[in-house]
PDB file of C-alpha atoms in Angstrom:
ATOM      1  CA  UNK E  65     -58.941  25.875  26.220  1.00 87.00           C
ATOM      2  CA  UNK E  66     -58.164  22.359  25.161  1.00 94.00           C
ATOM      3  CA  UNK E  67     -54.401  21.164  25.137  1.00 97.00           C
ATOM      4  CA  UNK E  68     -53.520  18.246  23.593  1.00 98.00           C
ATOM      5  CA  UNK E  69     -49.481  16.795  24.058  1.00 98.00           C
ATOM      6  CA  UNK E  70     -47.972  14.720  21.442  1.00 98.00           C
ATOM      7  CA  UNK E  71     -45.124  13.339  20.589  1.00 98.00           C
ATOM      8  CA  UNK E  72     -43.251  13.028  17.285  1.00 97.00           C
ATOM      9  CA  UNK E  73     -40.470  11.489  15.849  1.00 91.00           C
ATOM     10  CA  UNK E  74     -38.068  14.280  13.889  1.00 87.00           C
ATOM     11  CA  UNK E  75     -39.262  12.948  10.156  1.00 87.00           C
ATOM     12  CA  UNK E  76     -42.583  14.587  10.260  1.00 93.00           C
ATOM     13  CA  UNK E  77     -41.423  17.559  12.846  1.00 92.00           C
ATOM     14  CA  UNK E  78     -41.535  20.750  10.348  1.00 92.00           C
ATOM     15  CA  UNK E  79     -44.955  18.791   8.592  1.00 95.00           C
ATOM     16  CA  UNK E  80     -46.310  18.850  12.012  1.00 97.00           C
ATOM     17  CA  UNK E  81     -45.695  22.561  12.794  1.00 96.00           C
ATOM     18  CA  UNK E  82     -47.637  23.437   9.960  1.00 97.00           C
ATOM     19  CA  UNK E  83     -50.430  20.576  10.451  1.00 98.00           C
ATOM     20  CA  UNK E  84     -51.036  22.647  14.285  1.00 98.00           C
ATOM     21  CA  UNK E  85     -50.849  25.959  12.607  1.00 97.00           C
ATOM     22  CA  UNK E  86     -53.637  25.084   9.773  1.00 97.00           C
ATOM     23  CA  UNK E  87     -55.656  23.005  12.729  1.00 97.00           C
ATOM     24  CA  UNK E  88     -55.630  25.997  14.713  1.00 96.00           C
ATOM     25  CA  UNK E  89     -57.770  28.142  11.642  1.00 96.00           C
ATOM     26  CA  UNK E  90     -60.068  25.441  12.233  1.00 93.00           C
ATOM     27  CA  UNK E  91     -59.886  24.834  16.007  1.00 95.00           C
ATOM     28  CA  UNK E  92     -58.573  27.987  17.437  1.00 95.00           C
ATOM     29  CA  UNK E  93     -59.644  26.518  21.461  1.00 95.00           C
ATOM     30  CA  UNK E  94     -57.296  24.061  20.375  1.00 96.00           C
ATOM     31  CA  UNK E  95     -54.031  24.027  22.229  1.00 97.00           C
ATOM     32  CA  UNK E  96     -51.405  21.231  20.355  1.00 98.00           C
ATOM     33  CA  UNK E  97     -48.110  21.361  22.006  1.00 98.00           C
ATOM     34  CA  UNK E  98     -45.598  18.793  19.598  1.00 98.00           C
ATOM     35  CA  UNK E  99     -42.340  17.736  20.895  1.00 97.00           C
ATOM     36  CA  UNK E 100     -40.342  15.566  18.476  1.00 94.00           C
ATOM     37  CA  UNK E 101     -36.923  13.748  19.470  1.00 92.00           C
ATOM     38  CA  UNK E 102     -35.543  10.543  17.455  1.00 85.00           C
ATOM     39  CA  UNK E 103     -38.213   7.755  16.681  1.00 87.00           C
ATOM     40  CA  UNK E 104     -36.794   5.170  18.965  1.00 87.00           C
ATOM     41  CA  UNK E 105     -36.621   7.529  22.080  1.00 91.00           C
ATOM     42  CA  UNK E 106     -40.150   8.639  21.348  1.00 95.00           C
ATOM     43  CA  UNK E 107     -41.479   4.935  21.572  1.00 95.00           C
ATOM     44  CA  UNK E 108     -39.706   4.355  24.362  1.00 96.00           C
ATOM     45  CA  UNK E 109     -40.760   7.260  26.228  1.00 97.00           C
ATOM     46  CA  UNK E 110     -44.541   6.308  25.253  1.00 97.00           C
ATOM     47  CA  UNK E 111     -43.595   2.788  27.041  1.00 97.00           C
ATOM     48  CA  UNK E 112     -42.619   3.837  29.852  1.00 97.00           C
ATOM     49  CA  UNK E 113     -46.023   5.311  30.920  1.00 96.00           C
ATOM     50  CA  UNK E 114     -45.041   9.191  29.926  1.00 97.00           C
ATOM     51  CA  UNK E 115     -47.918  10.882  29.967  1.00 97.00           C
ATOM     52  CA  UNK E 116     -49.132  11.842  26.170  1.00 98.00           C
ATOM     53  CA  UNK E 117     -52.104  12.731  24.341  1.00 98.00           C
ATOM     54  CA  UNK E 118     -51.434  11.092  20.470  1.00 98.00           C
ATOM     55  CA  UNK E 119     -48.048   9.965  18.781  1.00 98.00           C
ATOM     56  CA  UNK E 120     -47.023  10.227  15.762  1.00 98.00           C
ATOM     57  CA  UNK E 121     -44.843   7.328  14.392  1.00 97.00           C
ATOM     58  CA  UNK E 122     -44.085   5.184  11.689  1.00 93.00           C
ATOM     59  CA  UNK E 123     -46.553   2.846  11.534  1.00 95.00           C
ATOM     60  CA  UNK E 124     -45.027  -0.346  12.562  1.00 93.00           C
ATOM     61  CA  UNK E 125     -43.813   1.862  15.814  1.00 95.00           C
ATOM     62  CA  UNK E 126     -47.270   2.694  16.435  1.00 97.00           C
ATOM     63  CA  UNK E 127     -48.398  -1.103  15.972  1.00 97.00           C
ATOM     64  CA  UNK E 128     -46.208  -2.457  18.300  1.00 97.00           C
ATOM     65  CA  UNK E 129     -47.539   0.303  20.745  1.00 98.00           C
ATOM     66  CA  UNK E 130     -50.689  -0.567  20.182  1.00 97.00           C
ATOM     67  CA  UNK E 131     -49.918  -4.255  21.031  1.00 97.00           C
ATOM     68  CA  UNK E 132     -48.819  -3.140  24.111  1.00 97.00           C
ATOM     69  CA  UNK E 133     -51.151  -0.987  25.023  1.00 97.00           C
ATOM     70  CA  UNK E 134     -49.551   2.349  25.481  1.00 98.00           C
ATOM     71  CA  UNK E 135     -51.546   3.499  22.461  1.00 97.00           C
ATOM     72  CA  UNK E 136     -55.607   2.933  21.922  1.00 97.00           C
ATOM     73  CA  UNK E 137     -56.118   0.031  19.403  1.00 97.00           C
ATOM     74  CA  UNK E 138     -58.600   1.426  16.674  1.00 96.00           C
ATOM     75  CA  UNK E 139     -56.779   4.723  16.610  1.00 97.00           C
ATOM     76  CA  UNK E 140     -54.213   4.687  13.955  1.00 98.00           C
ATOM     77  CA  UNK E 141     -54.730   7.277  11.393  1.00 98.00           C
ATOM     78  CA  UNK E 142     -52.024   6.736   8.373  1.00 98.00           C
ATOM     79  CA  UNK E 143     -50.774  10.458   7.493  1.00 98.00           C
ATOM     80  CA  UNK E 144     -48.294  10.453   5.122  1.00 97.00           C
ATOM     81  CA  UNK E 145     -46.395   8.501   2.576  1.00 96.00           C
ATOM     82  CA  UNK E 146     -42.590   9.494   3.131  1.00 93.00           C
ATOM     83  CA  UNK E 147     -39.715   8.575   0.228  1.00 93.00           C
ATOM     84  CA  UNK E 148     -35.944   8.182   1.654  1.00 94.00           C
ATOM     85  CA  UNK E 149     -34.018  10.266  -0.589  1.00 95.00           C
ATOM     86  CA  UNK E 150     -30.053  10.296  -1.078  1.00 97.00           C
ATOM     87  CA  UNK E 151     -27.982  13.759  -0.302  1.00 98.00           C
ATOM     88  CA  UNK E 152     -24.050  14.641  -0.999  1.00 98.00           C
ATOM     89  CA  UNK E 153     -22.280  17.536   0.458  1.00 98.00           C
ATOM     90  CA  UNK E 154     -22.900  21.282  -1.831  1.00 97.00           C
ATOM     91  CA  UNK E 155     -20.239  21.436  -4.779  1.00 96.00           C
ATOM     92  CA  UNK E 156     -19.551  17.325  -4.907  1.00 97.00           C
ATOM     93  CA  UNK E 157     -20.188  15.511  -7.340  1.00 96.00           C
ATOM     94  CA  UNK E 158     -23.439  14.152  -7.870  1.00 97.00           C
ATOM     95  CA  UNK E 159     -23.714  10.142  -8.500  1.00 97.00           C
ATOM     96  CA  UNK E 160     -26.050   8.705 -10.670  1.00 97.00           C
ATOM     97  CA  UNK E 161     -28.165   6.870  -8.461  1.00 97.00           C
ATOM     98  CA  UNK E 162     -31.336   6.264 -11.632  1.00 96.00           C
ATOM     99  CA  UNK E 163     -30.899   2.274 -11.525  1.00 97.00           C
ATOM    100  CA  UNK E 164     -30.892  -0.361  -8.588  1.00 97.00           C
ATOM    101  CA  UNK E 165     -27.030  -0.993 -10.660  1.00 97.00           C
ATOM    102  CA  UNK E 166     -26.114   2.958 -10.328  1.00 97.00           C
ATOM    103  CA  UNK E 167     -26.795   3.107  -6.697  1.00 98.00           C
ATOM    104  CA  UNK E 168     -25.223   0.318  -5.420  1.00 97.00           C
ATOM    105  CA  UNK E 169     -21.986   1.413  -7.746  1.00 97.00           C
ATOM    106  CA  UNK E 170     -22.465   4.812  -6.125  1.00 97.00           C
ATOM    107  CA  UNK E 171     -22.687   3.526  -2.310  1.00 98.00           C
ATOM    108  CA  UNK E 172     -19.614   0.652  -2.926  1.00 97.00           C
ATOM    109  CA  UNK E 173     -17.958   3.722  -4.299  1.00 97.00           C
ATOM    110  CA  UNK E 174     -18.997   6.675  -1.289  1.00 97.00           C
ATOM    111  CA  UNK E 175     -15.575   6.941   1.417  1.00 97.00           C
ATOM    112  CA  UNK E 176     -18.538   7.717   3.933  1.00 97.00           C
ATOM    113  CA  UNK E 177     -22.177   6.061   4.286  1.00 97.00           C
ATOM    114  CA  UNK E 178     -24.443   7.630   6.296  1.00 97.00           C
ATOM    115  CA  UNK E 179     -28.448   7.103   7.966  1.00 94.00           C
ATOM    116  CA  UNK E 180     -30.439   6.784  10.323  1.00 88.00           C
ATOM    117  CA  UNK E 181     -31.494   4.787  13.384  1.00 81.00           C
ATOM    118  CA  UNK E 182     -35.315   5.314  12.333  1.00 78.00           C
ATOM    119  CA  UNK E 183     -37.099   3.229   9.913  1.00 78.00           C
ATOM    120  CA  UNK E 184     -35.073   4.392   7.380  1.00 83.00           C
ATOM    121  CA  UNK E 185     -31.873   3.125   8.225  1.00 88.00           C
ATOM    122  CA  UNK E 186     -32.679  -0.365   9.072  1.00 88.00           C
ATOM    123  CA  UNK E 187     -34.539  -0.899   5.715  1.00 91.00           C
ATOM    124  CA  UNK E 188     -31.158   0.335   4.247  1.00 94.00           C
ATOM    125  CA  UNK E 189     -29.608  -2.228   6.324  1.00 94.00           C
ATOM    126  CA  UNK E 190     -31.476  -4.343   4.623  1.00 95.00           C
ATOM    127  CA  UNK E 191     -30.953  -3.713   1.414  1.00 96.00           C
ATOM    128  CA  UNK E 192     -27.103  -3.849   2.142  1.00 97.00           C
ATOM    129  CA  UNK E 193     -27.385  -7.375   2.965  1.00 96.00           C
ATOM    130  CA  UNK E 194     -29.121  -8.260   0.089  1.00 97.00           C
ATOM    131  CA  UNK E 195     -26.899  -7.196  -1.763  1.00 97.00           C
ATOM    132  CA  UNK E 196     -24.057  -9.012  -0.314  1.00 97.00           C
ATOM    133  CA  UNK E 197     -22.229  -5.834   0.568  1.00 97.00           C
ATOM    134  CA  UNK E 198     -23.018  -5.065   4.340  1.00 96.00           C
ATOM    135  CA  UNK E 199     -19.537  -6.538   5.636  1.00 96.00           C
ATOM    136  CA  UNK E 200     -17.836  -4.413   2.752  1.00 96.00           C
ATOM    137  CA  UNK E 201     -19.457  -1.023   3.648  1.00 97.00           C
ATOM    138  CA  UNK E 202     -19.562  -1.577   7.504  1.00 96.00           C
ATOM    139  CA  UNK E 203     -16.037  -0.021   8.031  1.00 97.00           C
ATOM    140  CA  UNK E 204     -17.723   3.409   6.078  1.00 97.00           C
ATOM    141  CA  UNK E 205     -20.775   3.557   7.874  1.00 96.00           C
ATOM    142  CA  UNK E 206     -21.747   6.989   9.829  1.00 95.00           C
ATOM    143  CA  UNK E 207     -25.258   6.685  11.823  1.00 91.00           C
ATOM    144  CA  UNK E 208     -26.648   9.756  12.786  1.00 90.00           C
ATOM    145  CA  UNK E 209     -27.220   9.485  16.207  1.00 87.00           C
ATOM    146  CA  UNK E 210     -31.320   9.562  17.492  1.00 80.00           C
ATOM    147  CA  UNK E 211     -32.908  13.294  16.550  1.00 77.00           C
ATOM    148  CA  UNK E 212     -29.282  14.152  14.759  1.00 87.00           C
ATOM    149  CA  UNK E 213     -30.591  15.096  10.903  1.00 90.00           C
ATOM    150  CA  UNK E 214     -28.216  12.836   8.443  1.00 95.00           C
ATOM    151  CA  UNK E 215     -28.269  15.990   6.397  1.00 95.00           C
ATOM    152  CA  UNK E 216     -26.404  17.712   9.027  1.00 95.00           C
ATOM    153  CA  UNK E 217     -23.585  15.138   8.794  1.00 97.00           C
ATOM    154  CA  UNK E 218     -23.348  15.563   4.901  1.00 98.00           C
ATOM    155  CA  UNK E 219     -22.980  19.092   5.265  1.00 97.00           C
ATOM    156  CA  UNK E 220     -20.431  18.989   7.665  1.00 96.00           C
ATOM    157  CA  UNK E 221     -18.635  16.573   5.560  1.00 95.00           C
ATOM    158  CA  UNK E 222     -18.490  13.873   7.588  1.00 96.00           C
ATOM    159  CA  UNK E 223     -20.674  11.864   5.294  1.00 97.00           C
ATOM    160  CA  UNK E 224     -20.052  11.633   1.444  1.00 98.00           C
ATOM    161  CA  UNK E 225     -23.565   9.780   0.862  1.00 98.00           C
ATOM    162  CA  UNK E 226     -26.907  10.663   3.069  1.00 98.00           C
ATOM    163  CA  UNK E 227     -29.785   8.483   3.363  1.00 97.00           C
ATOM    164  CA  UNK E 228     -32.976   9.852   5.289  1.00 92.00           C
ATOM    165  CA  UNK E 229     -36.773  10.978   4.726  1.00 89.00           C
ATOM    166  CA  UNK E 230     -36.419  13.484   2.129  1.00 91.00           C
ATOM    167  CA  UNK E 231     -38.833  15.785   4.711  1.00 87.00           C
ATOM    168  CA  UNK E 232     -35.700  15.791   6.984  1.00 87.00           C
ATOM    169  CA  UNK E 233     -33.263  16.472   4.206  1.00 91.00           C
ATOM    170  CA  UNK E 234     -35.477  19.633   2.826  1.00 90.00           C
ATOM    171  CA  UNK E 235     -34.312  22.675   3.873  1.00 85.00           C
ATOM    172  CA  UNK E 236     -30.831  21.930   5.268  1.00 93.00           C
ATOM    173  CA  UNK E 237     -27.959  23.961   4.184  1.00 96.00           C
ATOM    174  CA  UNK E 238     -25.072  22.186   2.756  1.00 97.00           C
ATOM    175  CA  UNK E 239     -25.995  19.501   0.759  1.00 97.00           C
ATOM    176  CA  UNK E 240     -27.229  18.613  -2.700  1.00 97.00           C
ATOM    177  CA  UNK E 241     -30.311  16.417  -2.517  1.00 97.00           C
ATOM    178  CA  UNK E 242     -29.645  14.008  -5.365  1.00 97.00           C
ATOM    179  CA  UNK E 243     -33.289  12.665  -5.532  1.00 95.00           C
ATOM    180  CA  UNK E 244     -35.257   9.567  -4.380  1.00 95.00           C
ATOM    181  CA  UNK E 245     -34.191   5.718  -4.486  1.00 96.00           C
ATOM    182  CA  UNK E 246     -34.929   4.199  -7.929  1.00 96.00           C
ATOM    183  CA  UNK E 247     -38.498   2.253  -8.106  1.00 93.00           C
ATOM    184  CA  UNK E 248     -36.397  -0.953  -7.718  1.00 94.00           C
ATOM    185  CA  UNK E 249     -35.302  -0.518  -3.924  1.00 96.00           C
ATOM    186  CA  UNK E 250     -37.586   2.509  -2.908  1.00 94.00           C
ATOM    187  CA  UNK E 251     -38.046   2.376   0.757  1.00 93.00           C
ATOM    188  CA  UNK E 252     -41.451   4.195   1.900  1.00 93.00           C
ATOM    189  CA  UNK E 253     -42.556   4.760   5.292  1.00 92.00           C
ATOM    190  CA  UNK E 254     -46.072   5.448   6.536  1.00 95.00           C
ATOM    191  CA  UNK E 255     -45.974   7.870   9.356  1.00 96.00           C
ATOM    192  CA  UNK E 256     -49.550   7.190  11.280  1.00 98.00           C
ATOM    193  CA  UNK E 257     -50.819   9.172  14.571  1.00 98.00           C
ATOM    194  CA  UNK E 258     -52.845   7.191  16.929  1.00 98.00           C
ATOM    195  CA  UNK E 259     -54.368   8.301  20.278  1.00 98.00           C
ATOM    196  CA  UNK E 260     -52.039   6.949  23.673  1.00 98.00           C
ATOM    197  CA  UNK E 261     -53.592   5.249  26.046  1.00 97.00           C
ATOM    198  CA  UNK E 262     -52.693   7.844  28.454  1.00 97.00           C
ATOM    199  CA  UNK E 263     -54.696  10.306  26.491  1.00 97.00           C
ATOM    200  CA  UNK E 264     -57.299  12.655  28.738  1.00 95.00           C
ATOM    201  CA  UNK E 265     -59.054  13.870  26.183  1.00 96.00           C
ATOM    202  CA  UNK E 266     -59.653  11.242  23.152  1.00 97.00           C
ATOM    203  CA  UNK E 267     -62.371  12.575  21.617  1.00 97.00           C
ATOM    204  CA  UNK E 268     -60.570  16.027  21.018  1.00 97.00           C
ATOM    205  CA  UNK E 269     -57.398  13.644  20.120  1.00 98.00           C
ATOM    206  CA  UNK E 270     -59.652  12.037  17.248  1.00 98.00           C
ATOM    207  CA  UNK E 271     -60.756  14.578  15.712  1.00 97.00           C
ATOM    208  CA  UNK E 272     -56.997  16.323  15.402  1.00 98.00           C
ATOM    209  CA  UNK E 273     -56.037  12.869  13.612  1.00 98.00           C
ATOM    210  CA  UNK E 274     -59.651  13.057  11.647  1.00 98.00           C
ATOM    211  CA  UNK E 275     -58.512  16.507  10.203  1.00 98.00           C
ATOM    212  CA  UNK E 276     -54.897  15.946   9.721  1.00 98.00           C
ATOM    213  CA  UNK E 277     -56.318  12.452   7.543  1.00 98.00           C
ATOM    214  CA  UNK E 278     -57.870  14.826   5.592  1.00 97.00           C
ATOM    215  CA  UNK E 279     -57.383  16.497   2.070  1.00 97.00           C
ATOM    216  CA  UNK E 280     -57.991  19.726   3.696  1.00 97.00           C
ATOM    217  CA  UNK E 281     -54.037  19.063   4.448  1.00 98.00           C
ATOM    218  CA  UNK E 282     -53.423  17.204   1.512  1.00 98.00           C
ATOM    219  CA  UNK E 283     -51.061  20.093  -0.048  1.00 97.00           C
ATOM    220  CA  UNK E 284     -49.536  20.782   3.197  1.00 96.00           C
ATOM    221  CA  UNK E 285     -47.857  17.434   3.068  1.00 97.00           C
ATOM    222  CA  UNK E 286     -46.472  17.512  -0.204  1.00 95.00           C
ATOM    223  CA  UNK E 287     -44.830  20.994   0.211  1.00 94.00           C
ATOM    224  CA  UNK E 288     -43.190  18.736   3.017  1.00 93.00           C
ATOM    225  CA  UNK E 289     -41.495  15.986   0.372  1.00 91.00           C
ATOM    226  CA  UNK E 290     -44.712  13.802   1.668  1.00 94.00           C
ATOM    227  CA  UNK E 291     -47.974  12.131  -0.063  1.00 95.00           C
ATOM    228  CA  UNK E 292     -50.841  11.974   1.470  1.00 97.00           C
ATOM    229  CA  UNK E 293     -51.580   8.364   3.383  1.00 94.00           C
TER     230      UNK E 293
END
């Protein structure tokens, strides 16, 4: 029995449990053992020398791991295509967020803000300051804390808007997903797996990624809010 350890961040956590479960009809000697935390942790933990078989981060994370060499240069496999989408609490009003105009009238207008520290959230920041309302909105601003869903805020209430990966927003209770970010401002991450440099079995590790890359999971990935890379 081969076992592979990898490690995740939390957008592509439920895509993942399914990506193991359809490898495993292929590779059923195949032991894959995922544990995903918040993005930032993961690459940290990968830099400090923890012992892991592939990642699976956005794909600037996984470059800059690569530069460093905690992660095998020539490895990145691009996965998925992932679309931040907005989210208000079940029963509130729903904003009209259609136009670059809308949403920025919708966000000046939200008593609560609320994202990520993931790729997400500092594109977002972004965008904030080029609109010329960061120092406006700063006072309104929730961020979810590393592996803490935004979605779980909104339902809670403590956040009127939500901004995250609509793969984390799916199936949490408590919140109207209000759709994607219009064409204008639409902030896409690539989430790419690569083999680390601590790896004991590459080979094995390749052909995981190899599979995953493939259509064979092509519908798997968009019953997760995802494209295919």
């Amino acid at each position: 029995m081969t076992t592979l350890r990898l490690i995740s961040s939390m957008a592509t956590k439920p895509l993942l449990a399914d990506l193991v479960a359809l490898y495993k009809t292929q590779a059923p000697d195949v032991q894959i053992d995922v544990e995903s935390v918040g993005g930032v942790d993961a690459a940290k933990r990968v830099e400090a020398g923890e012992a892991f078989d592939g990642v699976v981060l956005a794909n600037n994370a996984i470059d800059k791991l690569i530069a460093s060499g905690h992660v095998l240069t020539g490895t990145r496999t691009d996965l998925v295509l992932s679309g931040v989408a907005v989210a208000v609490p079940a029963g509130a009003p729903v904003p009209d967020i259609s136009t670059e105009a809308a949403l920025k009238a919708a966000i000046l207008a939200a008593p609560t803000l609320g994202y990520s520290t993931g790729p997400s959230g500092v594109q977002l920041a972004k965008q904030f300051e080029a609109w010329g309302i960061a120092h406006e909105i700063a006072p309104r601003i929730v961020q979810a804390k590393p592996g803490v869903p935004v979605g779980s805020l909104v339902a809670k209430g403590e956040v009127a808007l939500g901004f995250q990966q609509l793969s984390e927003m799916l199936g949490v209770q408590g919140i109207t997903i209000v759709g994607g970010l219009p064409k204008a401002v639409e902030i896409i991450t690539t989430f790419s797996g690569s083999v680390a440099a601590t790896c004991q079995q590459p080979e094995a590790m390749r052909a995981l990624l190899a599979f995953w890359q493939s259509g064979a999971c092509d519908a798997l990935k968009r019953q997760h809010g995802m494209d295919p890379a």
